[in-house]
Short mmCIF file of C-alpha atoms in Angstrom, two decimals:
data_model
loop_
_atom_site.label_atom_id
_atom_site.label_comp_id
_atom_site.label_asym_id
_atom_site.label_seq_id
_atom_site.Cartn_x
_atom_site.Cartn_y
_atom_site.Cartn_z
CA MET N 29 0.00 0.00 0.00
CA SER N 30 1.35 3.39 -0.94
CA ILE N 31 1.98 5.99 1.72
CA LYS N 32 -0.09 9.08 1.18
CA PRO N 33 0.32 12.51 2.74
CA PRO N 34 -2.28 13.25 5.40
CA VAL N 35 -5.15 15.50 4.34
CA GLU N 36 -5.00 19.05 5.65
CA ASP N 37 -8.02 20.45 3.83
CA PHE N 38 -10.81 18.06 2.95
CA ALA N 39 -12.58 20.68 0.81
CA THR N 40 -9.75 20.75 -1.73
CA ASP N 41 -7.90 17.49 -1.08
CA TRP N 42 -10.35 14.93 0.26
CA ASP N 43 -9.39 11.30 0.67
CA HIS N 44 -11.87 8.78 1.99
CA THR N 45 -8.99 6.56 3.14
CA ASP N 46 -7.35 9.28 5.23
CA PRO N 47 -7.08 8.13 8.88
CA ALA N 48 -9.11 11.13 10.11
CA TRP N 49 -11.97 10.30 7.71
CA VAL N 50 -11.83 6.59 8.57
CA ALA N 51 -11.87 7.25 12.33
CA ASN N 52 -14.67 9.81 12.35
CA PRO N 53 -15.92 11.26 9.06
CA TYR N 54 -18.97 13.06 10.48
CA PRO N 55 -17.35 16.35 11.57
CA ILE N 56 -15.56 16.47 8.21
CA TRP N 57 -18.84 16.14 6.34
CA ASP N 58 -20.51 18.74 8.58
CA GLU N 59 -17.77 21.20 7.73
CA LEU N 60 -17.97 20.47 4.01
CA ARG N 61 -21.74 21.02 4.02
CA GLU N 62 -21.15 24.44 5.57
CA LYS N 63 -18.13 25.45 3.52
CA CYS N 64 -18.68 24.09 0.04
CA PRO N 65 -21.18 21.44 -0.58
CA VAL N 66 -19.05 19.76 -3.26
CA ALA N 67 -15.46 19.02 -2.24
CA HIS N 68 -12.68 18.34 -4.73
CA THR N 69 -9.51 16.29 -4.75
CA ASP N 70 -6.63 15.77 -7.14
CA ARG N 71 -6.02 12.36 -5.61
CA TYR N 72 -7.07 9.25 -7.55
CA GLY N 73 -6.67 11.25 -10.75
CA GLY N 74 -9.30 13.80 -9.71
CA GLY N 75 -12.68 13.57 -8.03
CA TRP N 76 -15.63 15.27 -6.37
CA PHE N 77 -17.58 14.67 -3.17
CA PRO N 78 -21.05 16.21 -2.72
CA SER N 79 -21.88 16.34 1.00
CA THR N 80 -25.58 17.24 1.08
CA TYR N 81 -28.69 15.09 0.77
CA GLU N 82 -29.95 17.20 -2.11
CA LEU N 83 -26.81 16.89 -4.22
CA VAL N 84 -26.30 13.20 -3.46
CA SER N 85 -29.88 12.63 -4.64
CA ALA N 86 -29.27 14.67 -7.76
CA VAL N 87 -26.21 12.62 -8.71
CA ALA N 88 -27.84 9.27 -7.91
CA ASN N 89 -30.73 10.13 -10.22
CA ASP N 90 -28.56 11.52 -13.03
CA THR N 91 -27.54 8.58 -15.19
CA ASP N 92 -27.08 10.89 -18.18
CA ASN N 93 -24.03 12.67 -16.78
CA PHE N 94 -22.64 10.00 -14.46
CA THR N 95 -21.78 6.42 -15.36
CA SER N 96 -21.75 3.47 -12.96
CA HIS N 97 -19.14 1.73 -15.06
CA THR N 98 -16.73 1.72 -12.09
CA VAL N 99 -18.21 2.12 -8.62
CA VAL N 100 -15.12 1.67 -6.46
CA ILE N 101 -12.58 4.48 -6.52
CA GLY N 102 -9.03 3.48 -7.37
CA ASN N 103 -5.96 5.12 -8.74
CA GLY N 104 -6.53 3.87 -12.25
CA ARG N 105 -9.40 4.27 -14.67
CA PRO N 106 -11.12 1.44 -16.50
CA GLY N 107 -8.64 0.22 -19.10
CA GLU N 108 -9.37 -0.78 -22.64
CA ASP N 109 -9.59 -4.40 -21.50
CA ALA N 110 -12.38 -3.70 -19.04
CA PRO N 111 -15.85 -4.71 -20.18
CA PRO N 112 -17.37 -1.58 -21.67
CA ALA N 113 -20.42 0.30 -20.54
CA PRO N 114 -23.28 -0.37 -20.45
CA ILE N 115 -22.62 -3.89 -19.03
CA GLY N 116 -19.48 -3.30 -16.97
CA VAL N 117 -17.60 -5.78 -14.83
CA ALA N 118 -20.33 -6.65 -12.31
CA PRO N 119 -23.83 -6.19 -13.76
CA PRO N 120 -26.14 -4.58 -12.86
CA ILE N 121 -24.23 -2.38 -10.36
CA SER N 122 -21.69 -1.50 -13.05
CA SER N 123 -24.28 -1.13 -15.81
CA ASP N 124 -25.93 1.90 -17.28
CA PRO N 125 -29.31 2.13 -19.00
CA PRO N 126 -30.68 0.55 -21.06
CA PHE N 127 -28.82 -2.70 -20.31
CA HIS N 128 -29.00 -1.99 -16.57
CA HIS N 129 -32.75 -2.47 -16.54
CA ILE N 130 -32.50 -5.93 -18.11
CA ALA N 131 -29.70 -7.14 -15.83
CA ARG N 132 -31.42 -5.79 -12.74
CA ARG N 133 -34.81 -7.30 -13.56
CA LEU N 134 -33.08 -10.61 -13.86
CA ILE N 135 -31.74 -10.66 -10.29
CA LEU N 136 -34.45 -8.78 -8.39
CA PRO N 137 -36.74 -11.83 -7.97
CA ALA N 138 -33.90 -13.64 -6.16
CA PHE N 139 -33.81 -10.88 -3.52
CA SER N 140 -37.50 -10.06 -3.27
CA PRO N 141 -39.09 -9.82 0.19
CA GLY N 142 -40.91 -13.09 -0.42
CA VAL N 143 -37.65 -14.99 -0.99
CA VAL N 144 -35.96 -13.20 1.89
CA ASN N 145 -38.69 -14.36 4.27
CA THR N 146 -37.88 -17.98 3.44
CA ILE N 147 -34.21 -17.44 4.40
CA GLU N 148 -34.97 -15.91 7.82
CA PRO N 149 -35.16 -19.19 9.78
CA PHE N 150 -31.72 -20.21 8.46
CA VAL N 151 -30.24 -16.88 9.58
CA ARG N 152 -31.83 -17.14 13.02
CA GLU N 153 -30.52 -20.63 13.55
CA TYR N 154 -27.08 -19.66 12.29
CA CYS N 155 -26.88 -16.66 14.65
CA GLY N 156 -27.85 -18.94 17.52
CA LYS N 157 -25.01 -21.32 16.63
CA LEU N 158 -22.49 -18.47 16.51
CA LEU N 159 -23.62 -17.35 19.95
CA ASP N 160 -23.40 -20.93 21.26
CA ASN N 161 -19.78 -21.03 20.08
CA VAL N 162 -18.83 -18.04 22.24
CA SER N 163 -21.09 -18.82 25.21
CA ALA N 164 -18.15 -19.49 27.54
CA GLN N 165 -16.46 -16.18 26.74
CA GLU N 166 -16.69 -13.11 28.96
CA ILE N 167 -15.60 -10.99 26.02
CA VAL N 168 -17.22 -11.48 22.63
CA ASN N 169 -15.95 -9.71 19.55
CA GLY N 170 -19.08 -8.35 17.89
CA GLY N 171 -17.20 -8.12 14.60
CA SER N 172 -14.86 -11.08 14.26
CA ASP N 173 -16.83 -13.55 16.45
CA TYR N 174 -20.28 -12.67 15.13
CA ALA N 175 -21.17 -10.05 12.51
CA GLN N 176 -18.64 -11.07 9.88
CA TYR N 177 -19.89 -14.66 9.68
CA ILE N 178 -23.57 -13.98 9.12
CA PRO N 179 -23.68 -12.50 5.60
CA VAL N 180 -20.96 -14.89 4.45
CA ALA N 181 -23.10 -17.88 5.40
CA VAL N 182 -26.18 -16.36 3.78
CA ILE N 183 -24.52 -15.52 0.48
CA ARG N 184 -22.70 -18.84 0.32
CA GLN N 185 -25.97 -20.65 0.79
CA MET N 186 -27.77 -18.53 -1.80
CA LEU N 187 -25.05 -19.18 -4.38
CA GLY N 188 -24.84 -22.86 -3.50
CA PHE N 189 -21.07 -22.80 -2.94
CA PRO N 190 -19.36 -25.22 -0.49
CA GLU N 191 -19.62 -24.38 3.20
CA LYS N 192 -15.90 -24.95 3.66
CA ASP N 193 -15.11 -21.96 1.41
CA GLU N 194 -16.47 -19.24 3.66
CA ASP N 195 -12.99 -18.01 4.65
CA LEU N 196 -12.17 -17.66 0.98
CA PHE N 197 -15.22 -15.42 0.48
CA ARG N 198 -13.96 -12.98 3.06
CA GLU N 199 -10.59 -13.02 1.29
CA ILE N 200 -12.29 -12.16 -2.03
CA VAL N 201 -14.08 -9.20 -0.47
CA HIS N 202 -10.84 -8.05 1.07
CA ILE N 203 -8.97 -8.20 -2.24
CA VAL N 204 -11.63 -6.27 -4.12
CA MET N 205 -12.60 -3.67 -1.52
CA GLU N 206 -9.43 -3.02 0.38
CA GLY N 207 -6.93 -3.44 -2.43
CA ILE N 208 -7.91 -0.16 -4.03
CA ASP N 209 -4.58 1.47 -3.25
CA GLU N 210 -2.55 -0.91 -5.38
CA PRO N 211 -1.47 1.35 -8.23
CA ASP N 212 -0.10 -1.48 -10.34
CA MET N 213 -2.95 -2.86 -12.47
CA ASP N 214 -0.98 -6.03 -13.26
CA LYS N 215 -0.64 -6.76 -9.54
CA ARG N 216 -4.35 -6.20 -9.02
CA ILE N 217 -5.14 -8.58 -11.85
CA ALA N 218 -2.65 -11.17 -10.48
CA ALA N 219 -4.28 -10.95 -7.05
CA PHE N 220 -7.61 -11.61 -8.71
CA GLU N 221 -6.48 -14.74 -10.57
CA PRO N 222 -7.22 -17.29 -7.79
CA ILE N 223 -10.74 -15.86 -7.48
CA ARG N 224 -11.32 -16.30 -11.20
CA ILE N 225 -10.12 -19.91 -11.09
CA TYR N 226 -12.27 -20.68 -8.04
CA MET N 227 -15.39 -19.18 -9.56
CA GLU N 228 -14.90 -21.11 -12.78
CA GLU N 229 -14.72 -24.34 -10.76
CA GLN N 230 -17.96 -23.48 -8.99
CA LEU N 231 -19.70 -22.60 -12.24
CA GLN N 232 -18.56 -25.85 -13.84
CA ASP N 233 -19.84 -27.78 -10.83
CA HIS N 234 -23.23 -26.12 -11.25
CA ILE N 235 -23.26 -26.88 -14.99
CA ASP N 236 -22.52 -30.55 -14.20
CA HIS N 237 -24.90 -30.67 -11.21
CA PRO N 238 -27.65 -28.04 -11.57
CA ARG N 239 -29.52 -27.23 -8.36
CA ASP N 240 -31.98 -24.79 -6.89
CA ASP N 241 -29.74 -21.82 -6.15
CA LEU N 242 -28.77 -18.43 -7.53
CA THR N 243 -25.82 -19.80 -9.51
CA SER N 244 -27.95 -22.31 -11.39
CA TYR N 245 -30.62 -19.65 -11.86
CA LEU N 246 -28.09 -17.36 -13.57
CA LEU N 247 -26.73 -20.20 -15.69
CA ASN N 248 -30.24 -20.95 -16.94
CA ALA N 249 -31.44 -17.35 -17.27
CA GLU N 250 -32.02 -15.89 -20.70
CA ILE N 251 -32.19 -12.42 -22.16
CA ALA N 252 -34.40 -12.36 -25.24
CA GLY N 253 -33.97 -16.10 -25.72
CA THR N 254 -30.18 -16.12 -25.31
CA LYS N 255 -28.26 -17.45 -22.31
CA LEU N 256 -26.22 -14.89 -20.38
CA LEU N 257 -22.63 -14.29 -21.43
CA PRO N 258 -20.12 -16.05 -19.12
CA GLU N 259 -18.70 -12.67 -18.07
CA HIS N 260 -22.19 -11.49 -17.12
CA ILE N 261 -22.72 -14.53 -14.87
CA PHE N 262 -19.24 -14.19 -13.39
CA GLY N 263 -19.73 -10.48 -12.81
CA THR N 264 -23.11 -10.87 -11.14
CA ILE N 265 -21.81 -13.56 -8.78
CA LEU N 266 -18.86 -11.36 -7.93
CA LEU N 267 -21.27 -8.52 -7.24
CA VAL N 268 -23.35 -10.67 -4.91
CA LEU N 269 -20.23 -11.76 -3.03
CA VAL N 270 -18.73 -8.32 -2.67
CA ALA N 271 -21.88 -6.25 -2.19
CA GLY N 272 -23.59 -8.78 0.05
CA ILE N 273 -20.89 -9.44 2.61
CA ASP N 274 -18.92 -6.62 4.20
CA THR N 275 -21.83 -4.20 3.80
CA THR N 276 -24.19 -6.22 5.99
CA TRP N 277 -21.36 -7.27 8.29
CA SER N 278 -20.69 -3.55 8.80
CA GLY N 279 -24.35 -2.79 9.42
CA ILE N 280 -24.61 -5.48 12.10
CA ALA N 281 -21.32 -4.60 13.80
CA SER N 282 -21.99 -0.85 13.86
CA SER N 283 -25.42 -1.49 15.37
CA LEU N 284 -23.84 -3.59 18.13
CA TYR N 285 -21.28 -0.81 18.65
CA HIS N 286 -24.13 1.64 19.13
CA LEU N 287 -25.93 -0.57 21.63
CA ALA N 288 -22.69 -1.21 23.54
CA THR N 289 -22.08 2.52 23.90
CA ASN N 290 -25.70 3.59 24.49
CA PRO N 291 -27.09 1.46 27.33
CA LYS N 292 -30.43 3.30 27.34
CA ASP N 293 -31.06 2.37 23.70
CA LEU N 294 -30.04 -1.21 24.42
CA GLU N 295 -32.42 -1.37 27.38
CA ARG N 296 -35.28 0.06 25.32
CA LEU N 297 -34.73 -2.37 22.48
CA VAL N 298 -34.64 -5.31 24.92
CA ASN N 299 -37.82 -4.17 26.69
CA GLU N 300 -39.70 -2.90 23.63
CA PRO N 301 -38.95 -5.34 20.80
CA GLU N 302 -41.71 -3.71 18.73
CA LEU N 303 -39.30 -0.80 18.21
CA MET N 304 -37.00 -2.98 16.13
CA PRO N 305 -38.22 -1.89 12.66
CA LEU N 306 -37.73 1.79 13.50
CA ALA N 307 -34.40 1.06 15.18
CA ILE N 308 -33.13 -0.78 12.10
CA GLU N 309 -33.90 2.22 9.87
CA GLU N 310 -32.12 4.51 12.32
CA PHE N 311 -29.08 2.20 12.49
CA LEU N 312 -29.07 2.32 8.69
CA ARG N 313 -29.27 6.11 8.63
CA PHE N 314 -26.86 6.87 11.43
CA TYR N 315 -24.21 4.25 10.61
CA SER N 316 -24.80 3.94 6.83
CA PRO N 317 -22.11 1.58 5.63
CA VAL N 318 -22.08 2.13 1.90
CA THR N 319 -20.60 4.85 -0.30
CA MET N 320 -20.66 4.34 -4.06
CA ALA N 321 -18.73 5.99 -6.85
CA ARG N 322 -19.54 7.21 -10.32
CA LEU N 323 -17.43 8.50 -13.20
CA VAL N 324 -18.25 11.73 -15.00
CA LYS N 325 -19.25 10.83 -18.56
CA GLU N 326 -18.30 14.07 -20.32
CA ASP N 327 -17.12 17.52 -19.23
CA PHE N 328 -20.00 19.39 -17.64
CA ASP N 329 -20.85 21.84 -14.92
CA PHE N 330 -22.48 20.42 -11.81
CA ASN N 331 -23.59 22.84 -9.11
CA GLY N 332 -20.93 25.32 -10.22
CA CYS N 333 -18.18 22.67 -10.34
CA PRO N 334 -16.34 22.18 -13.63
CA MET N 335 -16.40 18.38 -13.84
CA LYS N 336 -14.19 16.68 -16.39
CA LYS N 337 -14.74 13.41 -18.21
CA ASP N 338 -13.49 10.49 -16.05
CA ASP N 339 -13.41 12.50 -12.82
CA TRP N 340 -14.60 10.40 -9.88
CA LEU N 341 -17.77 11.30 -8.09
CA LEU N 342 -17.92 9.82 -4.60
CA LEU N 343 -21.57 9.27 -3.80
CA GLY N 344 -21.71 9.66 -0.04
CA PHE N 345 -25.04 8.23 1.07
CA PRO N 346 -23.74 8.23 4.67
CA ALA N 347 -23.06 11.98 4.43
CA ALA N 348 -26.51 12.63 2.94
CA ASN N 349 -28.02 10.79 5.89
CA ARG N 350 -26.41 13.21 8.34
CA ASP N 351 -27.56 16.37 6.54
CA PRO N 352 -29.47 18.55 9.04
CA LYS N 353 -31.54 19.99 6.19
CA ALA N 354 -32.96 16.53 5.52
CA PHE N 355 -33.22 15.23 9.09
CA PRO N 356 -34.06 17.16 12.25
CA ASP N 357 -31.35 16.45 14.85
CA ALA N 358 -29.39 14.66 12.15
CA ASP N 359 -26.45 14.07 14.47
CA LYS N 360 -28.62 12.42 17.12
CA PHE N 361 -29.48 8.75 17.09
CA ILE N 362 -33.22 8.56 17.79
CA ILE N 363 -34.18 4.93 18.17
CA ASP N 364 -37.87 5.55 17.45
CA ARG N 365 -37.42 8.18 14.72
CA GLN N 366 -40.74 8.10 12.87
CA ILE N 367 -39.86 10.00 9.72
CA ASN N 368 -36.62 8.73 8.29
CA ARG N 369 -36.29 9.06 4.54
CA HIS N 370 -32.70 7.77 4.65
CA VAL N 371 -30.79 6.75 1.56
CA ALA N 372 -28.55 4.06 3.08
CA PHE N 373 -29.43 1.73 0.19
CA GLY N 374 -28.92 4.40 -2.43
CA LEU N 375 -31.52 6.03 -4.60
CA GLY N 376 -32.92 5.60 -8.06
CA ILE N 377 -32.25 2.79 -10.51
CA HIS N 378 -29.27 1.40 -8.55
CA ARG N 379 -31.11 1.04 -5.23
CA CYS N 380 -29.33 -1.82 -3.45
CA ALA N 381 -30.84 -4.99 -4.90
CA GLY N 382 -30.13 -6.82 -1.65
CA SER N 383 -31.71 -4.26 0.67
CA ASN N 384 -34.50 -6.58 1.84
CA LEU N 385 -31.97 -9.28 2.58
CA ALA N 386 -29.65 -6.88 4.41
CA ARG N 387 -32.47 -5.53 6.56
CA MET N 388 -33.58 -9.01 7.53
CA GLU N 389 -30.03 -10.10 8.39
CA MET N 390 -29.48 -7.00 10.53
CA ARG N 391 -32.77 -7.42 12.34
CA VAL N 392 -32.32 -11.13 13.06
CA ALA N 393 -28.66 -10.73 14.05
CA ILE N 394 -29.46 -7.96 16.54
CA GLU N 395 -32.59 -9.68 17.88
CA GLU N 396 -30.67 -12.87 18.57
CA PHE N 397 -27.70 -11.07 20.09
CA ILE N 398 -29.69 -8.99 22.56
CA LYS N 399 -31.95 -11.91 23.41
CA ARG N 400 -28.84 -13.84 24.46
CA TYR N 401 -27.00 -10.85 25.90
CA PRO N 402 -29.38 -8.14 27.13
CA LYS N 403 -26.48 -6.22 28.69
CA PHE N 404 -23.03 -5.60 27.24
CA GLU N 405 -20.50 -2.81 26.91
CA LEU N 406 -17.25 -2.03 25.13
CA THR N 407 -14.20 -3.36 26.92
CA ASP N 408 -12.36 -0.21 25.90
CA ALA N 409 -13.58 2.53 23.57
CA ASP N 410 -10.08 3.12 22.20
CA VAL N 411 -9.64 -0.32 20.72
CA VAL N 412 -12.60 -0.23 18.32
CA THR N 413 -11.49 -0.07 14.70
CA TRP N 414 -13.45 0.94 11.60
CA SER N 415 -13.01 -0.33 8.06
CA GLN N 416 -11.55 2.04 5.50
CA GLY N 417 -12.73 2.68 1.97
CA GLN N 418 -16.25 2.80 0.64
CA VAL N 419 -17.76 0.46 3.20
CA ARG N 420 -17.68 1.73 6.76
CA GLY N 421 -18.34 -0.46 9.76
CA ALA N 422 -16.98 -1.46 13.15
CA ARG N 423 -14.43 -4.22 12.70
CA HIS N 424 -12.62 -4.92 15.99
CA LEU N 425 -15.41 -4.70 18.53
CA PRO N 426 -14.61 -6.39 21.86
CA LEU N 427 -17.78 -6.51 23.96
CA ARG N 428 -17.83 -7.35 27.66
CA ILE N 429 -20.90 -9.40 28.45
CA LEU N 430 -22.59 -8.15 31.62
CA SER N 431 -24.92 -10.16 33.80
CA MET Y 15 -58.54 9.13 1.36
CA LYS Y 16 -56.47 6.71 -0.72
CA VAL Y 17 -52.79 5.87 -1.23
CA VAL Y 18 -51.19 5.83 -4.67
CA ILE Y 19 -47.77 4.58 -5.80
CA ASN Y 20 -46.07 6.17 -8.76
CA ALA Y 21 -44.68 3.01 -10.36
CA ASP Y 22 -42.17 5.01 -12.42
CA ALA Y 23 -40.61 6.44 -9.27
CA CYS Y 24 -40.74 3.29 -7.12
CA THR Y 25 -37.41 1.42 -7.03
CA GLY Y 26 -38.36 -1.14 -4.39
CA GLN Y 27 -36.93 0.54 -1.30
CA GLY Y 28 -39.46 -1.49 0.65
CA ARG Y 29 -40.37 1.10 3.23
CA CYS Y 30 -44.12 1.30 2.48
CA PHE Y 31 -44.96 -2.36 2.93
CA GLY Y 32 -42.69 -2.43 5.98
CA ILE Y 33 -44.54 0.45 7.64
CA ALA Y 34 -48.08 -0.25 6.47
CA PRO Y 35 -48.53 -3.85 5.33
CA GLU Y 36 -52.28 -3.27 5.59
CA LEU Y 37 -52.08 -0.81 2.68
CA PHE Y 38 -49.10 -1.96 0.63
CA ASP Y 39 -47.70 -5.20 -0.73
CA PHE Y 40 -44.77 -6.09 -2.98
CA ASP Y 41 -44.55 -7.70 -6.41
CA ASP Y 42 -42.11 -10.34 -7.69
CA LEU Y 43 -39.41 -7.73 -8.20
CA GLY Y 44 -39.86 -6.28 -4.72
CA ASN Y 45 -41.52 -3.09 -5.92
CA GLY Y 46 -44.32 -1.65 -3.81
CA VAL Y 47 -47.94 -2.12 -4.88
CA VAL Y 48 -51.10 -0.74 -3.37
CA LYS Y 49 -53.41 -3.34 -1.84
CA GLY Y 50 -56.92 -3.35 -3.26
CA ASP Y 51 -58.27 0.10 -4.13
CA GLY Y 52 -55.88 1.87 -1.76
CA LYS Y 53 -58.67 3.28 0.37
CA VAL Y 54 -57.42 4.31 3.79
CA THR Y 55 -59.68 3.58 6.73
CA PRO Y 56 -59.48 6.04 9.66
CA GLU Y 57 -57.33 3.77 11.83
CA LEU Y 58 -54.73 3.55 9.05
CA VAL Y 59 -54.43 7.27 8.28
CA GLU Y 60 -51.33 7.70 10.40
CA LYS Y 61 -49.60 4.70 8.83
CA ALA Y 62 -50.46 5.98 5.36
CA ARG Y 63 -48.89 9.34 6.14
CA LEU Y 64 -45.78 7.67 7.57
CA ALA Y 65 -45.41 5.51 4.47
CA GLU Y 66 -45.60 8.63 2.32
CA ALA Y 67 -43.09 10.51 4.48
CA ASN Y 68 -40.56 7.67 4.58
CA CYS Y 69 -40.35 6.77 0.90
CA PRO Y 70 -36.84 7.81 -0.23
CA GLU Y 71 -38.03 7.98 -3.84
CA HIS Y 72 -41.07 10.18 -3.09
CA ALA Y 73 -43.10 7.58 -4.95
CA ILE Y 74 -46.12 7.57 -2.61
CA SER Y 75 -48.86 10.12 -2.55
CA ILE Y 76 -52.12 10.46 -0.69
CA GLU Y 77 -55.26 11.59 -2.43
CA GLU Y 78 -57.67 13.22 -0.01
#
């Protein structure tokens, strides 16, 4: 990983991997909203960061001027070898209209609320097993003992991949999401090679032994009477792996962090379980894990900013969700907030396809945890770590179980 | 009073049928649909207003 100079002025030199941003981005975003709603950086070859709800919404809904071709910021730009728009490397997240609509329609039924309901018992049982495994411990790591395992198990089961490969899934997510600072494209491609080989093995196994899972569904799916291209199937599976794992893991872990540091909220949630749906939406707003990126399609002026073709646009849904113009007491966590038009799952045509699944996993994971442990606290506030990059969540989260 | 969903604006955020399952359902793609004729009985007025106020896509409206 390259060593980068620390940021002194986030308005003109922002970096979402800067230690100050990673540790506590909220005061930075508050200042940007006041000073200049759209911050700029020359890092990563140039990019912009709108910090208000209004501007984040405007970008999310503007597929004419912004492409989703690459949604994770890196030092490079999509090379000539990269699959072109409108399909992109991981459809439909990397796709633009009109292809986007087709690719998205294809996968939405697999993540519909009806399907998600059928998965809930599996998640509940799995959470119970994880808690059984740590039942003798006085200190439970909410991240590495609990949250991180839950979405991995869910996604693995949905794809129909072997249970023994769950560690490998976490490795894949790590390579894709946290390897963004590797400037050498050849090295990034080399790091990706084992993933490609593994996925081809899994696809072949599903071709030889079709079964009732998402992988076989994609292999059999057709667009206008034609089977999907291999790179489409590969890309969609990669999307499900990457978008479905550390996002939800972050959502669960950050929620546990909140409850560990706010005993009154924990007590209310234990005593008033009917608050859970409102609490989940507030966890999603207050600790939104996911930030997406866009690329500027052609030179144009956005809100007075002279954007150039191929500039990055960092789409900060978490910043939008803390905008005081959109939410009264935006910097306060209100567990029974009634009106909460948060955009944690994005907005517009790219609304997170797995949002119903993520919500269910968060709800079940928290319900099971607080049922088992109605009282817990951080062992030490200073040791909590947060992930860097475009997915934010508590990672190292040692919790002392109280009786 | 009745609730209406603008199908062009709905992206399947799922808030309406979460808040007011008496008034909203979902289709195969997870998009929101209005149940029946959308008529809101007095005891569901508050839920209808909350569904409208929580839709991130501003896809729900209430016709008085």
